[in-house]
Amino acid sequence: MIALVDCNNFYVSCERVFRPHLENKPVAVLSNNDGCVIARSNESKALGLKMGEPIFKKRELVRKHNIQLFSSNFALYGDISKRVFDIVSRNIPAYEIYSIDEAFLDFRGIKDPYTFAVHLRKKVKKCTGIPISIGISYTKTLSKVAGYLAKKSPEGVSYLHDKKQISDILGRLPVDEIWGVGMRYAIKLKKYGVHTAKNLLECDETWIRKMMNVVGLRMVRELKCMSHFNLEEGRSMRKSICTSRSFSVEVSDYTQMSEYISMFASRCSEKLRGEPACARSISVFMYTNRFKPKARQYSGYFSMDFHTAASDTITITKLAIECLKKIYRSGYSYKKAGVTLSGIIPRNQVQLSLFDSADRKKSDTLMQTLDKINGNMGRDILKLSSSGINNKWKIGKERLSPCYTTRWSDILSIRV
């Protein structure tokens, strides 16, 4: 048996842990620069607040219903996530962290999975304050279905083990609620009369593979209780790394934009070295404010390859600036920009060029020193001059809650 643990409305739940008076009240968490909605409480969902919606379009709704808004606090959310999964991963054979708020657990050897899950849910709530849902079944895909049902269950736990029960549930489950069936596949399937999971199971496997490729076929087989997706205990290497920001004040100056791009490239290279890995290509993008239809609109994108896969900040930043030069157009006010590293490979698999003359040992030593100093003394204590000397570029987070668990100055004081 495999269990899926899912933290309910996770970012909102993290904020509520330290503000219990917000229980049963509408709450939402916003993206960088407080631009769009990225998490909602059930009360906010009921009021019609949608994921990804620009919050400025919902000012009246927020004011009318007193929806409590918070800036995203990823340092807090990441630390609470670790605490939750430290608890749920105890006393089980194996587990896989799927995302910041989800994990798959191996329930082999657990005699009463339902009772175990109920106790586990209570323990997480007591120790962290975070409500979780647990779905249990034979495969990862079916545990996702169980998790979908668990969110609607008063107990917060769903155990799918009876084959007839599973068949009945799949007959009612909308096809777009199946793990791995996104909006694009759902639209295609509905054109052929496939509206439920059971409709999909009745389709010919050759047709399914043609429509949804081999991964889609494996997903369908998992709905038939045939396991195809094993638990991945080791964290897999990312396929790409991106750092991007929406600007609180639109940028229309090339020098300022180049400083932003330099900083984004530095962030990407830090993450890359943390893998540890190297990237074979880099891309830079930027665009104007699409929510200002009367303003002049422009979007640019350019990608370049490194001569040899790299991870050092200097090499990555140089190529990022070259990409910027290719796409920057004066006369526009830019709302968002970003840098993406792709073609990521393990550091020990980098193939050097015959004519490569770079002193890699010296570069590696420099980057290790840079990372160590910034790690011990604070981010950007050391940085490239191309990122700006006195650049106050930080994104706007007007509703940022304290880092209660990761910053000494923000730890709550208790009155005795």
CSV table of C-alpha atoms in Angstrom, one decimal:
chain,number,residue,atom,x,y,z
A,1,MET,CA,0.0,0.0,0.0
A,2,ILE,CA,1.1,3.6,-0.7
A,3,ALA,CA,-0.2,6.6,1.2
A,4,LEU,CA,-0.2,10.2,-0.1
A,5,VAL,CA,0.2,12.9,2.6
A,6,ASP,CA,-1.1,16.3,1.5
A,7,CYS,CA,-1.0,19.4,3.7
A,8,ASN,CA,-4.3,21.2,3.4
A,9,ASN,CA,-4.1,24.7,1.9
A,10,PHE,CA,-0.5,24.6,3.1
A,11,TYR,CA,0.7,28.2,2.8
A,12,VAL,CA,-2.5,29.4,4.4
A,13,SER,CA,-2.2,26.8,7.2
A,14,CYS,CA,1.3,28.0,7.9
A,15,GLU,CA,0.1,31.5,8.5
A,16,ARG,CA,-2.8,30.3,10.6
A,17,VAL,CA,-0.5,28.4,13.0
A,18,PHE,CA,0.8,31.7,14.4
A,19,ARG,CA,-2.6,33.4,14.0
A,20,PRO,CA,-5.2,31.0,15.3
A,21,HIS,CA,-7.9,33.7,15.2
A,22,LEU,CA,-7.9,33.3,11.4
A,23,GLU,CA,-9.4,29.8,11.6
A,24,ASN,CA,-12.6,29.6,9.5
A,25,LYS,CA,-11.9,33.1,8.1
A,26,PRO,CA,-11.0,33.9,4.4
A,27,VAL,CA,-7.2,34.0,3.9
A,28,ALA,CA,-5.0,34.1,0.8
A,29,VAL,CA,-1.3,34.1,0.2
A,30,LEU,CA,0.2,36.2,-2.7
A,31,SER,CA,3.1,35.6,-5.0
A,32,ASN,CA,6.3,37.7,-5.2
A,33,ASN,CA,5.5,41.4,-5.2
A,34,ASP,CA,2.1,40.6,-3.9
A,35,GLY,CA,0.9,40.2,-7.4
A,36,CYS,CA,-1.2,37.0,-7.8
A,37,VAL,CA,-3.0,34.5,-5.6
A,38,ILE,CA,-1.0,31.4,-5.0
A,39,ALA,CA,-2.9,29.9,-2.0
A,40,ARG,CA,-6.4,30.2,-0.6
A,41,SER,CA,-8.3,29.0,2.4
A,42,ASN,CA,-11.6,27.1,1.8
A,43,GLU,CA,-13.5,30.2,2.8
A,44,SER,CA,-11.7,32.3,0.1
A,45,LYS,CA,-12.4,29.6,-2.5
A,46,ALA,CA,-16.1,29.8,-1.6
A,47,LEU,CA,-16.0,33.6,-2.2
A,48,GLY,CA,-14.8,33.1,-5.7
A,49,LEU,CA,-11.1,33.9,-5.3
A,50,LYS,CA,-9.2,32.0,-8.0
A,51,MET,CA,-5.6,30.6,-8.2
A,52,GLY,CA,-3.3,32.8,-10.2
A,53,GLU,CA,-5.7,35.7,-10.2
A,54,PRO,CA,-4.1,39.2,-10.0
A,55,ILE,CA,-5.1,40.5,-6.6
A,56,PHE,CA,-5.7,44.1,-7.9
A,57,LYS,CA,-8.7,42.8,-9.8
A,58,LYS,CA,-10.2,41.6,-6.6
A,59,ARG,CA,-9.8,44.6,-4.4
A,60,GLU,CA,-13.5,45.1,-3.9
A,61,LEU,CA,-14.0,41.4,-3.0
A,62,VAL,CA,-11.1,41.6,-0.5
A,63,ARG,CA,-12.5,44.7,1.1
A,64,LYS,CA,-16.1,43.5,1.2
A,65,HIS,CA,-15.3,40.2,2.9
A,66,ASN,CA,-12.3,41.3,4.8
A,67,ILE,CA,-10.1,38.6,3.2
A,68,GLN,CA,-6.7,38.5,5.1
A,69,LEU,CA,-3.8,38.7,2.6
A,70,PHE,CA,-0.2,37.6,3.2
A,71,SER,CA,3.0,37.9,1.2
A,72,SER,CA,4.6,34.6,0.5
A,73,ASN,CA,7.1,33.6,3.2
A,74,PHE,CA,9.0,30.7,1.7
A,75,ALA,CA,11.5,30.5,4.5
A,76,LEU,CA,8.7,29.8,7.0
A,77,TYR,CA,6.8,27.4,4.7
A,78,GLY,CA,10.0,25.4,3.9
A,79,ASP,CA,10.9,25.0,7.5
A,80,ILE,CA,7.4,23.9,8.6
A,81,SER,CA,7.3,21.5,5.6
A,82,LYS,CA,10.4,19.8,6.9
A,83,ARG,CA,8.9,19.5,10.4
A,84,VAL,CA,5.8,17.9,9.0
A,85,PHE,CA,7.6,15.3,6.9
A,86,ASP,CA,10.1,14.5,9.6
A,87,ILE,CA,7.1,13.3,11.6
A,88,VAL,CA,5.2,11.5,8.9
A,89,SER,CA,8.4,9.6,7.6
A,90,ARG,CA,9.0,8.0,11.0
A,91,ASN,CA,8.3,4.2,11.4
A,92,ILE,CA,7.7,3.5,7.7
A,93,PRO,CA,10.0,1.6,5.3
A,94,ALA,CA,10.4,4.4,2.7
A,95,TYR,CA,9.0,7.7,1.6
A,96,GLU,CA,9.3,10.2,-1.3
A,97,ILE,CA,9.0,14.0,-0.9
A,98,TYR,CA,6.9,15.0,-3.9
A,99,SER,CA,6.5,18.7,-3.3
A,100,ILE,CA,6.7,21.2,-0.4
A,101,ASP,CA,3.3,20.0,0.8
A,102,GLU,CA,3.0,16.4,-0.5
A,103,ALA,CA,4.8,13.1,0.2
A,104,PHE,CA,4.3,9.5,-0.7
A,105,LEU,CA,4.7,6.9,2.1
A,106,ASP,CA,5.4,3.2,1.8
A,107,PHE,CA,2.7,1.5,4.0
A,108,ARG,CA,4.0,-2.0,3.6
A,109,GLY,CA,3.8,-4.0,6.8
A,110,ILE,CA,1.3,-1.7,8.5
A,111,LYS,CA,-1.5,-4.0,9.7
A,112,ASP,CA,-4.3,-1.4,9.9
A,113,PRO,CA,-3.4,1.4,7.5
A,114,TYR,CA,-6.6,3.4,8.2
A,115,THR,CA,-6.1,3.6,12.0
A,116,PHE,CA,-2.4,4.3,11.5
A,117,ALA,CA,-3.2,7.2,9.2
A,118,VAL,CA,-5.8,8.7,11.6
A,119,HIS,CA,-3.3,8.6,14.4
A,120,LEU,CA,-0.6,10.1,12.2
A,121,ARG,CA,-2.9,12.9,11.1
A,122,LYS,CA,-3.6,13.8,14.8
A,123,LYS,CA,0.1,13.7,15.7
A,124,VAL,CA,1.0,16.1,12.9
A,125,LYS,CA,-1.7,18.5,13.9
A,126,LYS,CA,-0.7,18.4,17.5
A,127,CYS,CA,3.1,18.8,16.9
A,128,THR,CA,3.0,21.4,14.0
A,129,GLY,CA,-0.5,22.8,13.8
A,130,ILE,CA,-0.8,21.8,10.2
A,131,PRO,CA,-3.9,19.9,9.0
A,132,ILE,CA,-3.2,17.1,6.6
A,133,SER,CA,-5.1,14.7,4.4
A,134,ILE,CA,-4.0,11.1,3.8
A,135,GLY,CA,-5.1,8.9,0.9
A,136,ILE,CA,-4.1,5.2,0.9
A,137,SER,CA,-4.3,2.7,-2.0
A,138,TYR,CA,-2.4,0.2,-4.1
A,139,THR,CA,-0.5,2.6,-6.4
A,140,LYS,CA,0.7,6.2,-6.5
A,141,THR,CA,-2.1,7.2,-8.9
A,142,LEU,CA,-4.8,5.6,-6.8
A,143,SER,CA,-3.4,7.1,-3.6
A,144,LYS,CA,-3.8,10.5,-5.4
A,145,VAL,CA,-7.5,9.6,-6.0
A,146,ALA,CA,-7.8,8.6,-2.3
A,147,GLY,CA,-6.2,11.9,-1.4
A,148,TYR,CA,-8.8,13.8,-3.5
A,149,LEU,CA,-11.5,12.0,-1.5
A,150,ALA,CA,-9.7,12.5,1.9
A,151,LYS,CA,-9.9,16.3,1.5
A,152,LYS,CA,-13.6,16.0,1.4
A,153,SER,CA,-13.8,13.5,4.3
A,154,PRO,CA,-14.5,14.8,7.9
A,155,GLU,CA,-11.8,12.3,9.1
A,156,GLY,CA,-9.3,13.6,6.5
A,157,VAL,CA,-8.4,10.0,5.6
A,158,SER,CA,-9.5,7.8,2.7
A,159,TYR,CA,-8.5,4.1,2.3
A,160,LEU,CA,-9.2,2.6,-1.1
A,161,HIS,CA,-8.7,-1.2,-0.9
A,162,ASP,CA,-11.9,-2.8,-2.1
A,163,LYS,CA,-11.9,-3.3,-5.9
A,164,LYS,CA,-15.6,-2.7,-6.3
A,165,GLN,CA,-15.4,0.5,-4.2
A,166,ILE,CA,-12.5,1.7,-6.4
A,167,SER,CA,-14.5,1.0,-9.6
A,168,ASP,CA,-17.5,2.9,-8.3
A,169,ILE,CA,-15.4,5.9,-7.3
A,170,LEU,CA,-13.6,6.0,-10.7
A,171,GLY,CA,-17.0,6.0,-12.4
A,172,ARG,CA,-17.7,9.3,-10.7
A,173,LEU,CA,-14.3,10.9,-10.8
A,174,PRO,CA,-13.9,13.6,-13.5
A,175,VAL,CA,-11.1,12.8,-15.9
A,176,ASP,CA,-9.4,16.1,-15.2
A,177,GLU,CA,-9.0,15.2,-11.5
A,178,ILE,CA,-6.7,12.2,-12.4
A,179,TRP,CA,-3.0,12.7,-11.5
A,180,GLY,CA,-1.2,13.4,-14.7
A,181,VAL,CA,-4.2,14.5,-16.8
A,182,GLY,CA,-3.8,18.2,-17.2
A,183,MET,CA,-6.1,20.7,-18.9
A,184,ARG,CA,-4.7,19.9,-22.4
A,185,TYR,CA,-5.3,16.2,-22.1
A,186,ALA,CA,-8.7,16.6,-20.5
A,187,ILE,CA,-9.9,18.7,-23.4
A,188,LYS,CA,-8.7,16.1,-25.9
A,189,LEU,CA,-10.2,13.2,-24.0
A,190,LYS,CA,-13.6,14.9,-23.6
A,191,LYS,CA,-13.8,15.4,-27.3
A,192,TYR,CA,-13.8,11.6,-27.6
A,193,GLY,CA,-16.5,11.2,-24.9
A,194,VAL,CA,-14.0,10.4,-22.1
A,195,HIS,CA,-15.4,12.3,-19.1
A,196,THR,CA,-14.6,10.1,-16.1
A,197,ALA,CA,-11.7,7.9,-15.0
A,198,LYS,CA,-13.8,4.8,-15.7
A,199,ASN,CA,-14.4,6.0,-19.3
A,200,LEU,CA,-10.6,6.2,-19.6
A,201,LEU,CA,-10.1,2.7,-18.3
A,202,GLU,CA,-12.5,1.3,-20.9
A,203,CYS,CA,-10.4,2.7,-23.7
A,204,ASP,CA,-8.0,0.6,-25.8
A,205,GLU,CA,-4.4,0.8,-24.5
A,206,THR,CA,-3.0,1.4,-27.9
A,207,TRP,CA,-5.3,4.4,-28.3
A,208,ILE,CA,-4.4,5.7,-24.8
A,209,ARG,CA,-0.6,5.5,-25.6
A,210,LYS,CA,-1.2,7.4,-28.9
A,211,MET,CA,-3.2,10.1,-27.1
A,212,MET,CA,-1.2,10.4,-23.9
A,213,ASN,CA,2.2,8.7,-24.6
A,214,VAL,CA,3.7,5.9,-22.5
A,215,VAL,CA,3.5,7.9,-19.2
A,216,GLY,CA,-0.2,8.3,-19.7
A,217,LEU,CA,-0.6,4.6,-20.3
A,218,ARG,CA,1.3,3.8,-17.1
A,219,MET,CA,-1.0,6.1,-15.2
A,220,VAL,CA,-4.1,4.3,-16.6
A,221,ARG,CA,-2.6,0.9,-15.6
A,222,GLU,CA,-2.0,2.3,-12.1
A,223,LEU,CA,-5.8,3.0,-11.9
A,224,LYS,CA,-6.2,-0.7,-12.6
A,225,CYS,CA,-4.0,-1.5,-9.5
A,226,MET,CA,-0.9,-2.3,-11.5
A,227,SER,CA,2.1,-0.4,-10.0
A,228,HIS,CA,4.3,1.4,-12.5
A,229,PHE,CA,5.6,4.4,-10.5
A,230,ASN,CA,7.9,3.4,-7.7
A,231,LEU,CA,8.9,5.5,-4.7
A,232,GLU,CA,11.9,7.7,-5.4
A,233,GLU,CA,13.7,7.9,-2.1
A,234,GLY,CA,16.6,10.0,-3.5
A,235,ARG,CA,15.8,13.5,-4.7
A,236,SER,CA,16.0,13.6,-8.5
A,237,MET,CA,18.0,16.3,-10.2
A,238,ARG,CA,16.1,19.2,-11.5
A,239,LYS,CA,15.6,19.5,-15.3
A,240,SER,CA,15.9,23.3,-15.1
A,241,ILE,CA,16.4,26.1,-12.6
A,242,CYS,CA,14.7,29.5,-12.9
A,243,THR,CA,14.8,32.7,-11.0
A,244,SER,CA,12.3,35.4,-12.0
A,245,ARG,CA,10.6,38.3,-10.4
A,246,SER,CA,7.7,40.7,-11.1
A,247,PHE,CA,9.0,44.2,-10.3
A,248,SER,CA,7.1,46.4,-7.9
A,249,VAL,CA,8.1,49.4,-10.0
A,250,GLU,CA,8.4,48.8,-13.8
A,251,VAL,CA,11.9,48.9,-15.2
A,252,SER,CA,12.7,51.1,-18.2
A,253,ASP,CA,16.5,51.5,-17.7
A,254,TYR,CA,19.0,49.1,-19.3
A,255,THR,CA,21.5,49.4,-16.5
A,256,GLN,CA,18.9,48.6,-13.8
A,257,MET,CA,17.7,45.7,-15.9
A,258,SER,CA,21.2,44.3,-16.3
A,259,GLU,CA,21.7,44.4,-12.5
A,260,TYR,CA,18.5,42.4,-12.1
A,261,ILE,CA,19.5,39.8,-14.7
A,262,SER,CA,22.9,39.6,-13.0
A,263,MET,CA,21.3,38.9,-9.7
A,264,PHE,CA,18.9,36.3,-11.1
A,265,ALA,CA,21.9,34.6,-12.8
A,266,SER,CA,23.7,34.5,-9.4
A,267,ARG,CA,20.7,33.0,-7.7
A,268,CYS,CA,20.4,30.3,-10.4
A,269,SER,CA,24.1,29.4,-10.1
A,270,GLU,CA,23.9,29.1,-6.3
A,271,LYS,CA,21.0,26.7,-6.6
A,272,LEU,CA,22.9,24.8,-9.3
A,273,ARG,CA,26.0,24.3,-7.2
A,274,GLY,CA,23.7,23.1,-4.4
A,275,GLU,CA,22.7,20.1,-6.5
A,276,PRO,CA,25.7,19.7,-7.3
A,277,ALA,CA,25.4,20.1,-11.0
A,278,CYS,CA,26.2,22.1,-14.1
A,279,ALA,CA,24.1,23.6,-16.9
A,280,ARG,CA,24.6,23.4,-20.6
A,281,SER,CA,22.4,26.4,-21.6
A,282,ILE,CA,20.9,29.6,-20.3
A,283,SER,CA,17.9,31.7,-21.4
A,284,VAL,CA,16.7,35.1,-20.4
A,285,PHE,CA,13.2,36.5,-20.8
A,286,MET,CA,11.4,39.8,-20.1
A,287,TYR,CA,8.1,41.3,-20.8
A,288,THR,CA,5.9,44.4,-20.2
A,289,ASN,CA,2.8,44.6,-18.1
A,290,ARG,CA,0.1,42.6,-19.9
A,291,PHE,CA,-2.6,44.1,-17.6
A,292,LYS,CA,-2.0,47.5,-19.1
A,293,PRO,CA,-3.5,47.0,-22.5
A,294,LYS,CA,-3.1,50.7,-23.5
A,295,ALA,CA,0.7,50.5,-22.8
A,296,ARG,CA,3.2,49.5,-25.4
A,297,GLN,CA,3.6,45.7,-25.2
A,298,TYR,CA,6.8,43.7,-25.8
A,299,SER,CA,8.2,40.3,-24.7
A,300,GLY,CA,11.7,39.0,-25.4
A,301,TYR,CA,13.4,35.6,-25.0
A,302,PHE,CA,16.8,34.4,-26.0
A,303,SER,CA,18.8,31.3,-25.3
A,304,MET,CA,22.5,30.5,-25.6
A,305,ASP,CA,24.7,27.4,-24.9
A,306,PHE,CA,27.8,27.3,-22.8
A,307,HIS,CA,31.0,26.0,-24.5
A,308,THR,CA,31.4,23.7,-21.5
A,309,ALA,CA,28.6,23.0,-18.9
A,310,ALA,CA,29.1,25.5,-16.1
A,311,SER,CA,28.0,26.3,-12.5
A,312,ASP,CA,30.2,29.2,-11.6
A,313,THR,CA,28.5,32.6,-11.1
A,314,ILE,CA,30.9,34.6,-13.3
A,315,THR,CA,30.5,32.4,-16.4
A,316,ILE,CA,26.7,32.1,-16.0
A,317,THR,CA,26.3,35.9,-15.5
A,318,LYS,CA,28.4,36.8,-18.5
A,319,LEU,CA,26.3,34.7,-20.8
A,320,ALA,CA,23.1,36.0,-19.2
A,321,ILE,CA,24.1,39.6,-20.0
A,322,GLU,CA,24.8,38.5,-23.6
A,323,CYS,CA,21.3,37.1,-23.8
A,324,LEU,CA,19.9,40.4,-22.3
A,325,LYS,CA,21.7,42.4,-25.0
A,326,LYS,CA,19.9,40.4,-27.7
A,327,ILE,CA,16.4,41.1,-26.5
A,328,TYR,CA,16.4,44.4,-24.6
A,329,ARG,CA,14.4,47.1,-26.4
A,330,SER,CA,14.5,50.7,-25.1
A,331,GLY,CA,11.3,52.7,-24.8
A,332,TYR,CA,9.4,50.0,-22.9
A,333,SER,CA,8.6,49.6,-19.2
A,334,TYR,CA,9.2,46.0,-18.1
A,335,LYS,CA,7.1,44.3,-15.5
A,336,LYS,CA,8.9,40.9,-15.2
A,337,ALA,CA,12.2,39.3,-16.1
A,338,GLY,CA,14.0,36.1,-15.4
A,339,VAL,CA,16.9,33.7,-16.0
A,340,THR,CA,16.6,29.9,-16.7
A,341,LEU,CA,19.3,27.3,-16.6
A,342,SER,CA,18.6,24.1,-18.5
A,343,GLY,CA,20.4,21.0,-19.8
A,344,ILE,CA,21.4,20.2,-16.2
A,345,ILE,CA,23.7,17.3,-15.7
A,346,PRO,CA,25.6,16.0,-12.6
A,347,ARG,CA,28.9,17.8,-12.0
A,348,ASN,CA,30.9,14.6,-12.4
A,349,GLN,CA,29.5,14.0,-15.9
A,350,VAL,CA,30.7,17.3,-17.5
A,351,GLN,CA,32.7,16.7,-20.7
A,352,LEU,CA,35.5,19.2,-21.1
A,353,SER,CA,36.5,20.6,-24.5
A,354,LEU,CA,39.9,19.8,-25.9
A,355,PHE,CA,40.6,23.5,-26.2
A,356,ASP,CA,39.2,24.5,-22.8
A,357,SER,CA,41.8,26.6,-21.1
A,358,ALA,CA,39.8,27.7,-18.0
A,359,ASP,CA,41.4,27.2,-14.6
A,360,ARG,CA,38.5,25.2,-13.1
A,361,LYS,CA,40.2,24.4,-9.8
A,362,LYS,CA,40.7,28.1,-9.2
A,363,SER,CA,37.1,28.8,-10.2
A,364,ASP,CA,35.7,26.0,-7.9
A,365,THR,CA,37.7,27.3,-5.0
A,366,LEU,CA,36.4,30.8,-5.5
A,367,MET,CA,32.8,29.7,-5.7
A,368,GLN,CA,33.1,27.5,-2.6
A,369,THR,CA,34.5,30.5,-0.7
A,370,LEU,CA,31.7,32.7,-2.0
A,371,ASP,CA,29.0,30.2,-1.0
A,372,LYS,CA,30.5,29.6,2.4
A,373,ILE,CA,30.7,33.4,3.3
A,374,ASN,CA,27.2,34.1,2.0
A,375,GLY,CA,25.9,31.0,3.8
A,376,ASN,CA,27.4,32.0,7.2
A,377,MET,CA,27.1,35.8,7.1
A,378,GLY,CA,24.0,36.4,4.9
A,379,ARG,CA,23.0,36.4,1.3
A,380,ASP,CA,24.8,38.9,-1.0
A,381,ILE,CA,27.5,39.8,1.5
A,382,LEU,CA,29.7,38.9,-1.5
A,383,LYS,CA,28.4,39.4,-5.0
A,384,LEU,CA,29.4,40.4,-8.5
A,385,SER,CA,29.7,44.2,-9.1
A,386,SER,CA,27.4,43.7,-12.1
A,387,SER,CA,24.6,43.1,-9.7
A,388,GLY,CA,24.9,46.7,-8.5
A,389,ILE,CA,26.7,48.2,-5.5
A,390,ASN,CA,23.9,50.0,-3.7
A,391,ASN,CA,21.0,48.3,-5.5
A,392,LYS,CA,17.8,48.3,-3.4
A,393,TRP,CA,16.2,45.8,-5.7
A,394,LYS,CA,14.3,43.7,-3.3
A,395,ILE,CA,10.8,42.8,-4.3
A,396,GLY,CA,7.8,44.3,-2.6
A,397,LYS,CA,6.3,42.2,0.2
A,398,GLU,CA,4.1,44.6,2.2
A,399,ARG,CA,2.2,41.8,4.0
A,400,LEU,CA,5.1,39.6,4.9
A,401,SER,CA,4.7,37.7,8.2
A,402,PRO,CA,7.7,37.1,10.5
A,403,CYS,CA,10.0,34.1,10.0
A,404,TYR,CA,8.9,32.6,13.3
A,405,THR,CA,11.0,29.4,13.1
A,406,THR,CA,14.0,30.5,11.1
A,407,ARG,CA,15.1,33.9,12.4
A,408,TRP,CA,16.1,34.5,16.1
A,409,SER,CA,14.7,38.0,16.1
A,410,ASP,CA,11.3,36.7,15.0
A,411,ILE,CA,10.8,33.9,17.6
A,412,LEU,CA,7.6,34.5,19.5
A,413,SER,CA,7.9,35.6,23.2
A,414,ILE,CA,5.7,33.8,25.7
A,415,ARG,CA,4.4,35.6,28.7
A,416,VAL,CA,4.9,33.7,31.9
